[in-house]
PDB file of C-alpha atoms in Angstrom:
ATOM      1  CA  UNK A  37     -29.616 -71.660  76.454  1.00 39.00           C
ATOM      2  CA  UNK A  38     -27.795 -74.643  74.443  1.00 45.00           C
ATOM      3  CA  UNK A  39     -24.410 -75.647  75.974  1.00 44.00           C
ATOM      4  CA  UNK A  40     -21.662 -77.845  74.601  1.00 49.00           C
ATOM      5  CA  UNK A  41     -21.681 -80.318  77.459  1.00 50.00           C
ATOM      6  CA  UNK A  42     -18.121 -81.514  76.147  1.00 54.00           C
ATOM      7  CA  UNK A  43     -16.621 -77.888  76.011  1.00 57.00           C
ATOM      8  CA  UNK A  44     -18.510 -76.674  79.169  1.00 51.00           C
ATOM      9  CA  UNK A  45     -17.481 -79.844  81.156  1.00 56.00           C
ATOM     10  CA  UNK A  46     -13.859 -79.152  79.554  1.00 57.00           C
ATOM     11  CA  UNK A  47     -13.514 -75.661  80.787  1.00 54.00           C
ATOM     12  CA  UNK A  48     -14.907 -76.355  84.199  1.00 48.00           C
ATOM     13  CA  UNK A  49     -12.670 -79.111  84.666  1.00 52.00           C
ATOM     14  CA  UNK A  50      -9.913 -76.988  83.856  1.00 52.00           C
ATOM     15  CA  UNK A  51     -10.812 -74.516  85.967  1.00 46.00           C
ATOM     16  CA  UNK A  52     -10.742 -77.232  88.458  1.00 42.00           C
ATOM     17  CA  UNK A  53     -12.845 -75.229  90.693  1.00 46.00           C
ATOM     18  CA  UNK A  54     -14.837 -76.865  93.867  1.00 47.00           C
ATOM     19  CA  UNK A  55     -16.874 -79.686  93.509  1.00 50.00           C
ATOM     20  CA  UNK A  56     -15.119 -80.853  90.656  1.00 52.00           C
ATOM     21  CA  UNK A  57     -11.832 -80.357  92.680  1.00 63.00           C
ATOM     22  CA  UNK A  58     -11.688 -83.748  93.609  1.00 72.00           C
ATOM     23  CA  UNK A  59     -12.462 -85.277  90.436  1.00 81.00           C
ATOM     24  CA  UNK A  60      -9.164 -86.319  90.019  1.00 88.00           C
ATOM     25  CA  UNK A  61      -9.820 -88.731  86.441  1.00 92.00           C
ATOM     26  CA  UNK A  62     -11.165 -87.048  83.811  1.00 93.00           C
ATOM     27  CA  UNK A  63     -12.552 -89.200  80.850  1.00 95.00           C
ATOM     28  CA  UNK A  64     -11.658 -88.339  77.006  1.00 94.00           C
ATOM     29  CA  UNK A  65     -13.470 -90.027  74.244  1.00 93.00           C
ATOM     30  CA  UNK A  66     -12.289 -88.711  70.337  1.00 89.00           C
ATOM     31  CA  UNK A  67     -10.736 -85.956  72.321  1.00 89.00           C
ATOM     32  CA  UNK A  68     -13.826 -84.643  74.077  1.00 92.00           C
ATOM     33  CA  UNK A  69     -13.720 -84.605  77.762  1.00 92.00           C
ATOM     34  CA  UNK A  70     -17.661 -86.436  78.271  1.00 94.00           C
ATOM     35  CA  UNK A  71     -17.542 -87.223  82.447  1.00 93.00           C
ATOM     36  CA  UNK A  72     -15.279 -86.817  85.320  1.00 92.00           C
ATOM     37  CA  UNK A  73     -14.790 -89.219  87.944  1.00 93.00           C
ATOM     38  CA  UNK A  74     -13.077 -89.471  91.553  1.00 91.00           C
ATOM     39  CA  UNK A  75     -12.529 -93.248  91.409  1.00 92.00           C
ATOM     40  CA  UNK A  76     -10.933 -95.456  89.266  1.00 94.00           C
ATOM     41  CA  UNK A  77     -10.587 -99.152  89.550  1.00 95.00           C
ATOM     42  CA  UNK A  78     -10.454-102.499  88.714  1.00 93.00           C
ATOM     43  CA  UNK A  79      -7.243-102.443  86.435  1.00 93.00           C
ATOM     44  CA  UNK A  80      -6.516-105.883  86.318  1.00 95.00           C
ATOM     45  CA  UNK A  81      -4.798-108.059  83.173  1.00 95.00           C
ATOM     46  CA  UNK A  82      -4.195-111.449  83.432  1.00 96.00           C
ATOM     47  CA  UNK A  83      -2.422-113.683  81.208  1.00 96.00           C
ATOM     48  CA  UNK A  84      -3.008-117.599  81.475  1.00 97.00           C
ATOM     49  CA  UNK A  85       0.091-119.673  80.668  1.00 95.00           C
ATOM     50  CA  UNK A  86       0.627-123.626  79.993  1.00 95.00           C
ATOM     51  CA  UNK A  87       4.030-125.402  81.123  1.00 93.00           C
ATOM     52  CA  UNK A  88       6.042-126.902  78.364  1.00 91.00           C
ATOM     53  CA  UNK A  89       9.841-128.015  76.852  1.00 86.00           C
ATOM     54  CA  UNK A  90      10.895-126.783  73.919  1.00 79.00           C
ATOM     55  CA  UNK A  91      11.952-129.182  71.613  1.00 79.00           C
ATOM     56  CA  UNK A  92      15.298-128.501  71.819  1.00 80.00           C
ATOM     57  CA  UNK A  93      16.237-128.090  75.907  1.00 79.00           C
ATOM     58  CA  UNK A  94      18.622-131.140  76.997  1.00 82.00           C
ATOM     59  CA  UNK A  95      17.931-129.937  80.298  1.00 84.00           C
ATOM     60  CA  UNK A  96      13.781-130.871  80.347  1.00 82.00           C
ATOM     61  CA  UNK A  97      13.070-127.682  81.926  1.00 86.00           C
ATOM     62  CA  UNK A  98       9.591-126.293  81.360  1.00 89.00           C
ATOM     63  CA  UNK A  99       8.989-123.053  80.254  1.00 89.00           C
ATOM     64  CA  UNK A 100       6.094-120.538  80.970  1.00 92.00           C
ATOM     65  CA  UNK A 101       4.458-120.127  77.668  1.00 92.00           C
ATOM     66  CA  UNK A 102       1.719-117.551  77.068  1.00 94.00           C
ATOM     67  CA  UNK A 103      -2.087-118.786  76.174  1.00 95.00           C
ATOM     68  CA  UNK A 104      -5.331-116.111  77.002  1.00 96.00           C
ATOM     69  CA  UNK A 105      -4.859-112.481  78.149  1.00 96.00           C
ATOM     70  CA  UNK A 106      -8.196-111.387  80.440  1.00 96.00           C
ATOM     71  CA  UNK A 107      -9.188-108.058  81.196  1.00 97.00           C
ATOM     72  CA  UNK A 108     -11.439-107.306  84.625  1.00 97.00           C
ATOM     73  CA  UNK A 109     -13.603-104.744  84.179  1.00 97.00           C
ATOM     74  CA  UNK A 110     -13.428-101.847  84.815  1.00 97.00           C
ATOM     75  CA  UNK A 111     -15.469 -98.524  86.944  1.00 96.00           C
ATOM     76  CA  UNK A 112     -15.472 -95.252  88.007  1.00 95.00           C
ATOM     77  CA  UNK A 113     -17.034 -94.043  90.503  1.00 93.00           C
ATOM     78  CA  UNK A 114     -18.461 -90.968  92.249  1.00 91.00           C
ATOM     79  CA  UNK A 115     -18.573 -88.843  88.907  1.00 90.00           C
ATOM     80  CA  UNK A 116     -20.686 -86.591  86.346  1.00 90.00           C
ATOM     81  CA  UNK A 117     -21.312 -87.283  83.014  1.00 91.00           C
ATOM     82  CA  UNK A 118     -21.072 -84.405  81.401  1.00 89.00           C
ATOM     83  CA  UNK A 119     -22.130 -85.602  77.674  1.00 92.00           C
ATOM     84  CA  UNK A 120     -25.358 -86.664  76.196  1.00 92.00           C
ATOM     85  CA  UNK A 121     -23.940 -88.555  73.388  1.00 93.00           C
ATOM     86  CA  UNK A 122     -21.692 -90.329  75.849  1.00 94.00           C
ATOM     87  CA  UNK A 123     -24.663 -91.212  78.316  1.00 93.00           C
ATOM     88  CA  UNK A 124     -26.692 -92.438  75.104  1.00 91.00           C
ATOM     89  CA  UNK A 125     -23.303 -94.757  74.302  1.00 92.00           C
ATOM     90  CA  UNK A 126     -23.459 -96.055  77.546  1.00 93.00           C
ATOM     91  CA  UNK A 127     -27.114 -97.206  76.955  1.00 92.00           C
ATOM     92  CA  UNK A 128     -27.253 -98.229  73.690  1.00 90.00           C
ATOM     93  CA  UNK A 129     -25.531-100.688  74.871  1.00 91.00           C
ATOM     94  CA  UNK A 130     -28.507-102.530  76.776  1.00 89.00           C
ATOM     95  CA  UNK A 131     -31.585-103.852  75.484  1.00 87.00           C
ATOM     96  CA  UNK A 132     -34.522-102.289  74.668  1.00 81.00           C
ATOM     97  CA  UNK A 133     -38.466-103.480  75.343  1.00 82.00           C
ATOM     98  CA  UNK A 134     -38.585-104.496  71.635  1.00 83.00           C
ATOM     99  CA  UNK A 135     -34.914-104.746  70.628  1.00 81.00           C
ATOM    100  CA  UNK A 136     -31.247-106.216  71.623  1.00 81.00           C
ATOM    101  CA  UNK A 137     -28.565-103.446  72.020  1.00 83.00           C
ATOM    102  CA  UNK A 138     -28.974-100.774  69.729  1.00 78.00           C
ATOM    103  CA  UNK A 139     -24.911 -99.279  69.847  1.00 70.00           C
ATOM    104  CA  UNK A 140     -23.230 -99.744  66.410  1.00 74.00           C
ATOM    105  CA  UNK A 141     -20.210 -98.465  67.411  1.00 85.00           C
ATOM    106  CA  UNK A 142     -20.483-101.217  71.202  1.00 90.00           C
ATOM    107  CA  UNK A 143     -16.387-100.951  71.786  1.00 94.00           C
ATOM    108  CA  UNK A 144     -14.077 -97.768  71.878  1.00 95.00           C
ATOM    109  CA  UNK A 145     -11.261 -96.415  73.124  1.00 96.00           C
ATOM    110  CA  UNK A 146     -11.442 -94.399  76.377  1.00 96.00           C
ATOM    111  CA  UNK A 147      -9.203 -92.632  77.452  1.00 96.00           C
ATOM    112  CA  UNK A 148      -9.011 -92.251  81.778  1.00 96.00           C
ATOM    113  CA  UNK A 149      -7.228 -89.317  82.578  1.00 94.00           C
ATOM    114  CA  UNK A 150      -5.033 -88.615  86.125  1.00 92.00           C
ATOM    115  CA  UNK A 151      -5.510 -84.880  87.400  1.00 89.00           C
ATOM    116  CA  UNK A 152      -3.091 -83.732  89.642  1.00 83.00           C
ATOM    117  CA  UNK A 153      -3.974 -80.757  92.333  1.00 79.00           C
ATOM    118  CA  UNK A 154      -3.461 -77.583  89.651  1.00 80.00           C
ATOM    119  CA  UNK A 155      -5.420 -79.819  87.169  1.00 81.00           C
ATOM    120  CA  UNK A 156      -2.828 -80.727  84.768  1.00 84.00           C
ATOM    121  CA  UNK A 157      -2.506 -83.942  83.164  1.00 87.00           C
ATOM    122  CA  UNK A 158      -0.654 -87.004  84.127  1.00 89.00           C
ATOM    123  CA  UNK A 159      -1.134 -90.938  83.449  1.00 92.00           C
ATOM    124  CA  UNK A 160      -3.304 -91.572  80.754  1.00 94.00           C
ATOM    125  CA  UNK A 161      -4.785 -94.677  80.726  1.00 96.00           C
ATOM    126  CA  UNK A 162      -6.257 -95.727  76.907  1.00 96.00           C
ATOM    127  CA  UNK A 163      -9.194 -98.349  77.705  1.00 97.00           C
ATOM    128  CA  UNK A 164      -8.870-100.218  74.474  1.00 97.00           C
ATOM    129  CA  UNK A 165     -12.440-101.712  73.383  1.00 96.00           C
ATOM    130  CA  UNK A 166     -14.171-100.852  76.008  1.00 96.00           C
ATOM    131  CA  UNK A 167     -18.033-101.890  75.959  1.00 95.00           C
ATOM    132  CA  UNK A 168     -20.284-100.523  78.571  1.00 95.00           C
ATOM    133  CA  UNK A 169     -21.892-103.007  81.250  1.00 96.00           C
ATOM    134  CA  UNK A 170     -23.071-101.151  84.143  1.00 96.00           C
ATOM    135  CA  UNK A 171     -24.720 -98.132  84.988  1.00 95.00           C
ATOM    136  CA  UNK A 172     -25.716 -96.768  87.732  1.00 94.00           C
ATOM    137  CA  UNK A 173     -26.863 -93.380  89.297  1.00 91.00           C
ATOM    138  CA  UNK A 174     -26.574 -92.483  93.252  1.00 86.00           C
ATOM    139  CA  UNK A 175     -29.413 -92.612  95.392  1.00 82.00           C
ATOM    140  CA  UNK A 176     -31.460 -89.357  94.922  1.00 78.00           C
ATOM    141  CA  UNK A 177     -32.495 -87.606  98.446  1.00 77.00           C
ATOM    142  CA  UNK A 178     -33.981 -84.368  98.055  1.00 77.00           C
ATOM    143  CA  UNK A 179     -34.031 -83.927 101.910  1.00 79.00           C
ATOM    144  CA  UNK A 180     -30.375 -84.163 101.613  1.00 75.00           C
ATOM    145  CA  UNK A 181     -28.027 -81.527 100.214  1.00 69.00           C
ATOM    146  CA  UNK A 182     -25.636 -84.229  98.417  1.00 69.00           C
ATOM    147  CA  UNK A 183     -24.048 -83.888  94.720  1.00 71.00           C
ATOM    148  CA  UNK A 184     -25.898 -86.452  92.269  1.00 78.00           C
ATOM    149  CA  UNK A 185     -23.145 -89.175  90.961  1.00 87.00           C
ATOM    150  CA  UNK A 186     -22.695 -91.644  88.320  1.00 92.00           C
ATOM    151  CA  UNK A 187     -20.656 -94.856  87.909  1.00 95.00           C
ATOM    152  CA  UNK A 188     -20.203 -97.166  85.011  1.00 96.00           C
ATOM    153  CA  UNK A 189     -18.155-100.486  84.341  1.00 97.00           C
ATOM    154  CA  UNK A 190     -16.538-101.305  81.299  1.00 97.00           C
ATOM    155  CA  UNK A 191     -15.511-104.865  79.530  1.00 97.00           C
ATOM    156  CA  UNK A 192     -11.941-104.184  77.761  1.00 97.00           C
ATOM    157  CA  UNK A 193     -10.520-106.283  75.605  1.00 96.00           C
ATOM    158  CA  UNK A 194      -6.589-104.386  76.516  1.00 96.00           C
ATOM    159  CA  UNK A 195      -5.278-101.487  77.837  1.00 95.00           C
ATOM    160  CA  UNK A 196      -1.744 -99.151  77.164  1.00 95.00           C
ATOM    161  CA  UNK A 197      -0.892 -96.477  80.197  1.00 94.00           C
ATOM    162  CA  UNK A 198       0.976 -93.590  78.923  1.00 92.00           C
ATOM    163  CA  UNK A 199       2.570 -91.086  80.511  1.00 84.00           C
ATOM    164  CA  UNK A 200       4.473 -87.867  78.960  1.00 66.00           C
ATOM    165  CA  UNK A 201       7.675 -88.151  80.225  1.00 62.00           C
ATOM    166  CA  UNK A 202       8.874 -84.099  80.615  1.00 57.00           C
ATOM    167  CA  UNK A 203       5.242 -83.414  82.040  1.00 57.00           C
ATOM    168  CA  UNK A 204       5.958 -86.503  84.992  1.00 55.00           C
ATOM    169  CA  UNK A 205       9.425 -84.823  85.096  1.00 56.00           C
ATOM    170  CA  UNK A 206       8.488 -81.370  85.503  1.00 57.00           C
ATOM    171  CA  UNK A 207       5.659 -82.313  88.587  1.00 56.00           C
ATOM    172  CA  UNK A 208       8.456 -84.339  90.485  1.00 57.00           C
ATOM    173  CA  UNK A 209      10.402 -81.411  90.674  1.00 57.00           C
ATOM    174  CA  UNK A 210       7.406 -79.072  91.739  1.00 60.00           C
ATOM    175  CA  UNK A 211       6.365 -81.373  94.389  1.00 55.00           C
TER     176      UNK A 211
END
């Protein structure tokens, strides 16, 4: 029986049945849920500046002028990827035995959506021009009863943080 993994993952996360109840970060690409993770880290923006005096400043006070902006890689850990297409995109960024990276769309916008206890959407981080730079599969041990997890790291060139004011207000009033 063939199952559409993104839709199956969407339904599974929406029901918030164990063990996915701990997976509080849903990953969406082009409107489809492609994975769910328990940890999300690395969001960091840094603006490098130079100091200079404006030409019309009689006081001689230096001001900060933004020059370069950099974003640290972000990592999603202890999760599952439920889309073969998404996983193939991750692997397409790596060189194979005979060629360099094969992906024709190496940069994509990835939405990381925080879910509350009831599975409702909260803050959404849009990772702009994300490119996969690391993939890791947890150690597999057939003698133990552990959930198989994956981790993925993305280099990003920008980000946005959005929250629906109405849903945020309703959640804070309920909580």
